[in-house]
Amino acid sequence: MQLLQVEKLTKHFGGLTAVSGVDLEVERGEILGLIGPNGAGKTTLFNLISGTFAPNAGKIIFNGESIGGLKPNYICRKGLVRTFQTVKIFPEMTVFQNVLMGSLFGSEGKSWPEATGQAREILDFTGLSHLSDVPAGSLTLVNQKRVEVARALATRPQMLLLDELMAGLNPAEVAEAMELVTRIRERGITIIMIEHVMKAIMNICKRIIVLHHGKKIIEGTPEEISTNKTVIEIYLGEEEQAHAGS
Amino acid sequence: MTNLSMTVKKNIPYIAISVLILALLAAVPFFSKPYTVVLLKNILMFAALTLSWALFSGPTGYISLATAAFYGVGIYTAAYLGKVLPLPVMVLCGGLASFLLALIIGAITLRLRGIYFAIFTLSSVELIKQVLHWFEITVLGTRGRPVVKISNTTVYYVVLLIVVLLMVTTYFLKRSRYGLAMSSIGSCEDAAAHIGINVTWVKVLTFALSSFFIGLTGATTATGLIYIDSHIAFDLNYSFFPTLMAIFGGIGNVFGPVIGAAVFSYLREILITRFPYAYMIIFGAVMILTILYLPNGIIGLVQTIKDKVLGGKDATASSRKVN
């Protein structure tokens, strides 16, 4: 069953078309990978789906309901939540309070005991229990990212958008993050992840979409993507330019 | 529930001191000179304005300079309705008028952030002042109007009541779900919006609530002015003073704005009478020193000393506490 359907989604910023006529469909329970060079429009696509910006054209159907152009708080309460490429936590609040905010406001009419109980459960699940009384702003990057994921999970989402969860993590931390993503899927949460760490995306995702200059170039299994000529050209081309530049 | 009773237990010294101070303040008109009542009335008025300002700007981090607009609306309400309505109803009307105006100003301006919001709110004071001035001159053919005089003692008690209401509101709001939403907006508004908080609604409603109290204060204290016009009612100082007083006292705690307003207005009173020509210079120097050396105000200094004395036992918890 389709949980999310995006049709011909378009967003301009002045003269620049950041996302141009993108179609995509996400099955309930799957992990979809979203890759592409810098500036391909991946984060903009997340911004449109999660309600940060309203699209200029196109449809976003979540759970059979049109959510295109809704404010992010409404979209979150419908069960679609995201994390940010640059971590956005509440730095002065403790880890527990951060997660509590998710469970208090992510769905309507939750009592304090219910919300605190749920926050504790999520802290356990994400392995943050021992840090619950620490101000979130004083944590290391990897733990701040974990807090953001935990806060998103506390809103009880059906779908989670992860924007470069693994960026800036060392190999051991990447392995842990991969394990966390798999366990989140096992909770029945559908995931779309933007990722530059190829090892992670090739291992976790059954299906990958490649964006380039705001357009969807190709969609396929990790094997198809890693052997596709266009994809290799996009990435190698960029790498050659980078080498030539340095 | 256990949480609430624990908070009450922990704060028994504060509650006891507050009740004692309140009893003393309530007794003042019975045994002191009329001048003392007027001085305390002014201090309480500034405490009310500063608490109202901090109610919204403290947790959300949006610096509002529209205090004078809502204060002026309260004053004009008193001038228009003071003769026809009894004091409590008239004061309530002043609050409601400011509340409604704040809903409109808030809905327009609260999509602006940082300095743009501050400047827009400041401009709104000037706009209302000039429009009113123009309206009075061209349409009514008059300028200004008298205000009904009410005894200083009565006004003193009403302002005291407003301050108590504000402190109780601030205290409980801070500990509520709604208060958490407010401080999450100050902390990271984008994140707040994306975890299901209706940030626009929270901002506009808090702004209007804060303006309600400013309107109450304006309508009450206007009765001591005798005559008002748009330039007296919408004096920009009433935008700047509460902001400065809050910074001076510290905004992380319900007592900060009160202490800030008290020290600040008493200092101003003394400087004005003792050094009428140098008072602004001394005053400016005190403000600069405060901002440089006491970024968290007087309350911040008290907290630091307390943490040092307690040997860091409670230090991280209290200094990092969410506002």
XYZ file of C-alpha atoms in Angstrom:
569
model
C 0.000 0.000 0.000
C 1.273 3.497 -0.827
C 1.913 5.626 2.237
C 3.277 8.618 0.345
C 2.709 9.724 -3.229
C 4.421 12.766 -4.694
C 3.341 13.957 -8.139
C 5.103 16.493 -10.345
C 6.391 18.411 -7.326
C 8.035 21.730 -8.217
C 9.671 24.520 -6.232
C 11.333 27.679 -7.551
C 13.513 30.085 -5.620
C 13.525 33.188 -7.761
C 14.939 32.012 -11.099
C 16.316 28.767 -9.709
C 14.229 25.625 -9.928
C 15.310 23.621 -6.903
C 12.856 20.769 -7.429
C 11.353 20.190 -10.842
C 8.464 17.833 -11.564
C 9.530 15.094 -9.163
C 7.339 11.987 -8.849
C 7.844 9.425 -6.153
C 5.947 6.740 -4.293
C 6.798 5.164 -0.976
C 5.405 1.823 0.196
C 4.394 1.400 3.813
C 7.256 -0.201 5.760
C 10.040 0.442 3.269
C 13.289 2.393 3.529
C 13.770 4.585 0.496
C 17.163 6.144 -0.208
C 17.518 9.583 -1.762
C 20.906 10.438 -3.228
C 22.410 12.983 -5.579
C 25.232 15.524 -5.695
C 25.184 18.669 -3.553
C 22.503 21.081 -4.716
C 20.461 18.318 -6.372
C 17.337 19.370 -4.454
C 17.195 16.560 -1.893
C 16.768 18.751 1.161
C 14.331 21.017 -0.694
C 12.245 17.929 -1.468
C 12.208 17.134 2.280
C 11.308 20.745 3.022
C 8.315 20.496 0.698
C 7.089 17.148 2.032
C 7.478 18.164 5.689
C 5.854 21.578 5.171
C 8.862 23.847 5.750
C 8.051 25.427 2.362
C 4.909 25.264 0.259
C 5.435 23.825 -3.243
C 4.801 25.941 -6.357
C 3.150 23.043 -8.153
C 2.446 19.354 -7.716
C 0.715 17.099 -5.231
C 1.776 15.437 -1.998
C -0.573 12.689 -0.833
C 0.128 11.142 2.566
C -2.095 8.316 3.777
C -4.653 9.200 1.111
C -4.775 12.839 2.193
C -3.357 15.841 0.369
C -0.778 17.578 2.603
C 0.933 19.862 0.054
C 1.254 23.393 1.434
C 0.151 22.531 4.986
C 2.136 23.974 7.920
C 4.748 21.590 9.396
C 2.901 21.238 12.719
C -0.189 19.839 10.959
C 1.890 17.483 8.836
C 3.686 16.233 11.955
C 0.361 15.497 13.641
C -0.709 13.517 10.601
C 2.255 11.230 11.264
C 5.026 12.539 9.018
C 8.102 13.927 10.769
C 11.633 14.866 9.705
C 15.112 15.538 11.044
C 17.396 18.295 9.807
C 20.693 18.232 7.969
C 22.141 20.685 10.487
C 20.999 19.415 13.870
C 18.055 21.356 15.308
C 17.613 20.431 18.926
C 16.640 22.545 21.953
C 20.163 23.066 23.335
C 19.221 24.428 26.798
C 16.773 21.628 27.488
C 17.900 18.261 28.781
C 17.862 15.235 26.505
C 14.749 14.003 28.312
C 12.954 17.348 27.864
C 13.822 17.374 24.159
C 12.224 13.983 23.673
C 9.309 14.898 25.960
C 8.551 17.856 23.670
C 8.076 15.392 20.830
C 5.719 13.169 22.772
C 3.783 16.098 24.298
C 3.130 17.962 21.074
C 3.451 15.354 18.344
C -0.071 14.075 18.862
C -3.140 15.598 20.414
C -4.513 15.203 23.927
C -1.707 13.320 25.585
C -1.551 13.434 29.398
C 1.723 14.218 31.217
C 2.214 10.678 32.571
C 1.552 9.196 29.128
C 3.970 11.634 27.495
C 6.753 11.123 30.042
C 6.328 7.342 29.866
C 6.598 7.436 26.123
C 9.627 9.726 26.219
C 11.387 7.261 28.572
C 10.578 4.367 26.265
C 12.019 6.232 23.268
C 15.159 7.178 25.234
C 15.627 3.490 25.978
C 15.056 2.543 22.366
C 17.604 5.058 21.066
C 20.155 4.249 23.789
C 20.068 7.707 25.363
C 18.724 6.813 28.821
C 22.060 7.377 30.544
C 22.206 10.919 29.114
C 18.623 11.935 29.872
C 19.487 14.692 32.378
C 22.305 16.230 30.338
C 21.632 19.506 28.486
C 21.313 18.474 24.847
C 23.552 21.313 23.665
C 26.554 19.879 25.488
C 26.436 16.493 23.720
C 28.697 15.317 20.901
C 27.407 15.550 17.332
C 26.495 11.894 17.094
C 24.446 12.069 20.287
C 22.766 15.315 19.259
C 21.686 13.584 16.058
C 20.383 10.708 18.123
C 18.389 13.155 20.284
C 16.845 14.640 17.169
C 15.834 11.200 15.922
C 14.468 10.306 19.372
C 12.426 13.524 19.513
C 11.028 12.775 16.050
C 10.148 9.202 17.077
C 8.400 10.505 20.186
C 5.840 12.233 17.957
C 4.629 8.705 16.993
C 5.213 9.061 13.262
C 4.205 6.640 10.508
C 6.888 8.102 8.300
C 10.298 9.520 9.185
C 12.445 11.646 6.873
C 16.143 11.470 7.817
C 18.319 14.205 6.329
C 21.965 13.033 6.332
C 21.879 11.227 9.633
C 25.355 9.765 9.057
C 27.162 12.901 7.855
C 30.140 13.683 10.078
C 30.062 10.366 11.926
C 33.058 8.000 12.202
C 32.800 4.413 10.839
C 31.804 2.904 14.205
C 29.134 5.568 14.670
C 27.867 4.978 11.124
C 27.443 1.295 11.928
C 25.440 2.172 15.041
C 23.305 4.635 13.131
C 22.593 1.989 10.455
C 21.519 -0.417 13.149
C 19.219 2.265 14.641
C 17.604 2.964 11.258
C 16.902 -0.745 10.737
C 15.344 -1.006 14.197
C 13.150 2.039 13.523
C 11.860 0.308 10.388
C 11.142 -2.777 12.489
C 8.845 -0.615 14.632
C 6.722 -0.263 11.497
C 7.910 3.224 10.592
C 8.450 3.989 6.918
C 11.673 5.890 6.197
C 13.070 8.112 3.472
C 16.731 8.882 4.002
C 19.021 11.374 2.298
C 22.557 10.102 2.598
C 26.012 10.642 1.197
C 27.486 7.646 3.010
C 27.106 5.128 0.169
C 27.934 2.093 2.286
C 24.997 2.878 4.530
C 22.491 3.599 1.813
C 23.442 0.581 -0.316
C 23.081 -1.726 2.683
C 19.867 -0.449 4.233
C 17.697 0.610 1.296
C 15.902 -1.753 -1.033
C 15.192 1.083 -3.428
C 17.064 4.287 -4.233
C 16.124 7.465 -6.094
C 18.767 9.699 -7.662
C 18.138 13.429 -7.967
C 20.215 15.743 -10.143
C 19.551 19.445 -10.815
C 16.140 19.104 -9.155
C 15.001 16.249 -11.402
C 14.589 12.572 -10.736
C 17.225 10.858 -12.913
C 16.644 7.239 -12.068
C 15.068 4.931 -9.541
C 16.088 1.351 -8.786
C 17.672 -1.226 -6.499
C 21.133 -0.524 -5.036
C 22.678 -2.858 -7.679
C 20.958 -1.052 -10.538
C 21.963 2.338 -9.171
C 25.601 1.453 -8.516
C 26.067 0.088 -12.039
C 24.056 2.764 -13.848
C 26.097 4.768 -16.332
C 24.367 8.121 -15.780
C 24.739 7.870 -12.007
C 28.415 7.010 -12.308
C 28.906 9.936 -14.648
C 27.144 12.349 -12.299
C 29.219 11.249 -9.339
C 32.515 10.652 -11.138
C 32.105 13.869 -13.082
C 31.719 15.710 -9.865
C 34.692 13.924 -8.341
C 36.913 14.679 -11.328
C 35.934 18.314 -11.116
C 36.681 18.281 -7.432
C 40.114 16.751 -8.082
C 40.842 19.160 -10.890
C 39.841 21.990 -8.604
C 42.084 20.972 -5.697
C 0.363 15.699 41.018
C 3.369 14.563 43.062
C 5.360 16.785 40.773
C 3.224 19.788 41.688
C 3.347 19.183 45.439
C 7.104 18.712 45.209
C 7.473 22.026 43.403
C 5.350 23.707 46.057
C 7.406 22.144 48.854
C 10.697 23.160 47.257
C 9.487 26.725 46.866
C 8.038 27.199 50.363
C 10.707 29.801 51.325
C 9.957 31.803 48.162
C 6.216 31.569 48.673
C 6.560 32.626 52.316
C 8.746 35.626 51.418
C 6.344 36.611 48.617
C 3.324 36.492 50.924
C 5.189 38.542 53.553
C 6.200 41.196 51.014
C 2.661 41.246 49.660
C 1.215 41.782 53.158
C 3.693 44.630 53.766
C 2.823 46.256 50.438
C -0.892 45.941 51.147
C -0.390 47.674 54.508
C 1.704 50.561 53.139
C -1.162 53.063 52.504
C -2.259 52.770 56.158
C 0.930 54.047 57.735
C 3.038 55.886 55.168
C 3.183 59.320 53.565
C 1.196 59.967 50.365
C 4.497 60.376 48.500
C 5.553 56.824 49.386
C 2.281 55.476 48.004
C 2.805 57.341 44.718
C 6.431 56.167 44.499
C 5.451 52.561 45.159
C 2.556 52.848 42.708
C 5.008 53.893 39.991
C 7.367 51.068 40.856
C 4.509 48.568 40.758
C 3.337 49.975 37.437
C 6.778 49.400 35.937
C 6.891 45.958 37.533
C 3.575 45.157 35.807
C 4.828 46.405 32.433
C 8.131 44.557 32.787
C 6.459 41.304 33.849
C 4.046 41.586 30.913
C 6.908 42.213 28.527
C 8.886 39.270 29.932
C 5.839 36.999 29.754
C 6.100 37.081 25.968
C 9.620 38.227 25.087
C 11.387 36.213 27.815
C 10.712 32.672 26.651
C 10.134 33.303 22.928
C 13.138 35.596 22.439
C 11.085 37.972 20.276
C 11.993 41.472 21.475
C 8.767 43.473 21.431
C 8.961 47.261 21.512
C 5.180 47.651 21.247
C 4.596 47.983 24.998
C 3.850 51.704 24.628
C 1.145 50.923 22.039
C -0.809 48.658 24.386
C -0.149 50.900 27.356
C -1.495 53.842 25.348
C -4.588 51.904 24.304
C -5.248 51.287 28.005
C -4.811 54.996 28.754
C -7.194 56.038 25.978
C -9.751 53.483 27.123
C -9.679 55.123 30.544
C -10.072 58.565 28.977
C -13.077 57.476 26.887
C -14.836 55.133 29.300
C -13.654 56.394 32.693
C -16.710 58.622 33.136
C -19.337 56.073 32.104
C -18.054 52.792 33.526
C -17.049 51.753 37.041
C -13.292 51.320 37.537
C -13.072 47.483 37.363
C -15.135 47.288 34.139
C -13.235 50.156 32.560
C -9.873 48.558 33.431
C -11.014 45.253 31.984
C -12.086 47.041 28.779
C -8.590 48.531 28.532
C -7.119 45.049 28.794
C -9.480 43.615 26.184
C -8.870 46.471 23.736
C -5.121 45.877 23.992
C -5.672 42.124 23.646
C -7.572 42.608 20.377
C -5.047 45.095 19.007
C -2.242 42.655 19.878
C -4.010 39.837 18.011
C -3.978 42.025 14.888
C -0.414 43.354 15.292
C 0.772 39.858 16.234
C -0.841 38.199 13.227
C 0.891 40.700 10.926
C 4.301 40.926 12.568
C 5.044 37.595 14.147
C 6.205 36.090 10.878
C 9.096 38.549 11.133
C 12.083 37.507 13.172
C 14.886 39.179 15.106
C 15.547 42.853 14.532
C 12.728 43.164 11.960
C 10.142 42.223 14.545
C 11.592 44.687 17.071
C 11.587 47.563 14.560
C 8.077 46.773 13.299
C 6.652 46.730 16.815
C 8.402 50.021 17.564
C 6.927 51.528 14.390
C 3.458 50.340 15.354
C 3.579 52.624 18.419
C 4.430 55.611 16.242
C 1.776 54.674 13.686
C -1.028 54.458 16.244
C 0.129 57.682 17.898
C 0.132 59.639 14.638
C -3.152 58.195 13.349
C -4.841 59.066 16.646
C -3.345 62.547 16.589
C -4.593 63.093 13.044
C -8.033 61.717 13.918
C -8.412 63.996 16.923
C -7.309 67.128 15.085
C -9.154 66.640 11.789
C -12.236 64.640 12.764
C -12.939 65.570 16.386
C -11.395 69.030 16.184
C -9.813 68.636 19.621
C -6.513 67.521 20.987
C -6.346 65.311 24.037
C -8.943 64.853 26.735
C -9.252 64.799 30.506
C -9.139 61.571 32.503
C -11.275 60.824 35.532
C -9.218 61.145 38.712
C -9.270 58.232 41.107
C -7.556 58.203 44.489
C -3.914 57.133 44.516
C -4.611 54.507 47.155
C -7.240 52.778 44.997
C -4.965 52.848 41.965
C -2.140 51.508 44.123
C -4.221 48.487 45.154
C -5.391 47.763 41.599
C -1.822 47.880 40.252
C -0.678 45.660 43.119
C -3.406 43.182 42.175
C -2.274 43.258 38.511
C 1.335 42.545 39.563
C 0.237 39.595 41.722
C -1.931 38.233 38.886
C 1.006 38.566 36.496
C 3.417 36.782 38.803
C 1.026 33.891 39.359
C 0.253 33.677 35.619
C 3.957 33.747 34.706
C 4.792 31.116 37.308
C 2.149 28.618 36.251
C 2.475 29.298 32.532
C 6.188 28.531 32.716
C 5.484 25.144 34.251
C 2.701 24.254 31.850
C 2.676 22.494 28.505
C 2.007 25.865 26.891
C 5.057 27.360 28.598
C 7.249 24.568 27.242
C 5.950 25.351 23.756
C 6.828 29.025 24.311
C 10.407 28.335 25.344
C 10.899 25.815 22.542
C 10.097 28.649 20.130
C 12.841 30.751 21.710
C 15.195 27.791 21.600
C 14.670 26.599 18.011
C 11.522 27.714 16.268
C 11.950 25.509 13.178
C 12.263 22.396 15.306
C 9.264 23.435 17.412
C 7.101 23.774 14.305
C 8.215 20.399 12.977
C 7.314 18.444 16.114
C 3.692 19.542 16.054
C 3.666 22.920 17.833
C 1.473 25.557 16.215
C 4.134 28.234 16.591
C 2.085 31.039 15.026
C -0.836 30.442 17.370
C 1.383 30.182 20.467
C 3.240 33.377 19.577
C 0.141 35.452 18.743
C -1.790 34.251 21.791
C 1.081 34.890 24.215
C 1.683 38.297 22.671
C -2.012 39.122 23.143
C -2.027 37.816 26.729
C 0.995 39.941 27.586
C -0.704 42.956 25.964
C -3.884 42.306 27.939
C -1.958 42.921 31.169
C -0.249 45.991 29.673
C -3.706 47.357 28.775
C -4.976 46.737 32.306
C -1.992 48.621 33.685
C -2.467 51.524 31.259
C -6.171 51.909 32.029
C -5.482 51.848 35.776
C -2.574 54.266 35.936
C -4.146 56.677 33.414
C -6.440 57.848 36.226
C -3.461 59.596 37.798
C -2.662 61.626 34.681
C -5.603 64.121 34.714
C -5.062 65.113 31.058
C -3.817 62.991 28.148
C -3.175 63.334 24.444
C -1.687 60.890 21.929
C 1.872 62.014 22.664
C 1.513 61.467 26.391
C -0.311 58.141 26.033
C 1.978 56.651 23.375
C 5.319 57.744 24.845
C 8.076 55.517 23.431
C 9.768 55.420 26.836
C 7.096 52.941 27.857
C 8.446 50.615 25.163
C 12.076 50.980 26.166
C 11.860 51.050 29.965
C 10.219 47.633 30.449
C 12.721 46.058 28.046
C 15.674 47.633 29.845
C 14.232 46.819 33.267
C 13.786 43.182 32.312
C 17.372 42.934 31.078
C 18.521 44.744 34.230
C 16.676 42.356 36.540
C 17.066 39.166 34.528
C 14.314 37.323 32.656
C 14.970 33.710 33.583
C 12.879 33.896 36.727
C 9.582 35.439 37.823
C 11.328 37.705 40.372
C 13.852 39.126 37.873
C 11.529 41.597 36.134
C 10.075 42.740 39.479
C 13.496 43.346 41.018
C 14.669 44.998 37.794
C 11.667 47.331 37.726
C 11.972 48.152 41.434
C 15.710 48.922 41.441
C 15.557 50.674 38.079
C 12.622 52.965 38.845
C 13.861 53.757 42.360
C 17.300 54.553 40.951
C 15.680 56.770 38.341
C 13.639 58.566 40.991
C 16.712 59.242 43.136
C 18.921 60.291 40.230
C 16.247 62.617 38.838
C 15.831 64.422 42.179
C 19.483 64.467 43.287
C 21.267 64.935 39.933
C 18.668 66.396 37.574
C 21.301 67.311 34.963
C 23.577 64.301 35.112
C 20.929 61.667 35.685
C 20.772 60.354 32.133
C 24.585 60.055 32.023
C 24.744 58.062 35.261
C 21.766 56.017 34.185
C 23.297 55.172 30.819
C 26.556 54.149 32.491
C 24.694 51.828 34.881
C 22.889 50.186 31.942
C 26.106 49.669 29.972
C 27.838 48.144 33.000
C 24.860 45.836 33.560
C 24.836 44.553 29.989
C 28.638 44.086 29.998
C 29.042 42.429 33.372
C 25.619 41.039 34.277
C 24.279 39.516 31.058
C 21.672 37.624 33.070
C 20.745 40.624 35.193
C 20.590 40.925 38.956
C 18.859 37.538 39.232
C 21.695 35.968 37.236
C 24.211 37.412 39.701
C 22.219 36.083 42.671
C 22.070 32.662 41.011
C 25.822 32.610 40.403
C 26.544 33.520 44.029
C 24.055 30.910 45.260
C 25.645 28.230 43.073
C 29.104 29.126 44.388
C 27.944 29.013 47.999
C 26.196 25.690 47.492
C 29.456 24.355 46.065
C 28.005 23.346 42.729
C 25.622 20.835 44.296
C 22.703 22.284 42.446
C 24.771 24.318 40.026
C 24.285 22.626 36.688
C 20.620 21.958 37.292
C 19.749 25.521 38.208
C 21.917 27.406 35.753
C 20.846 25.217 32.865
C 17.206 25.130 33.780
C 14.871 25.790 30.885
C 13.276 29.189 31.173
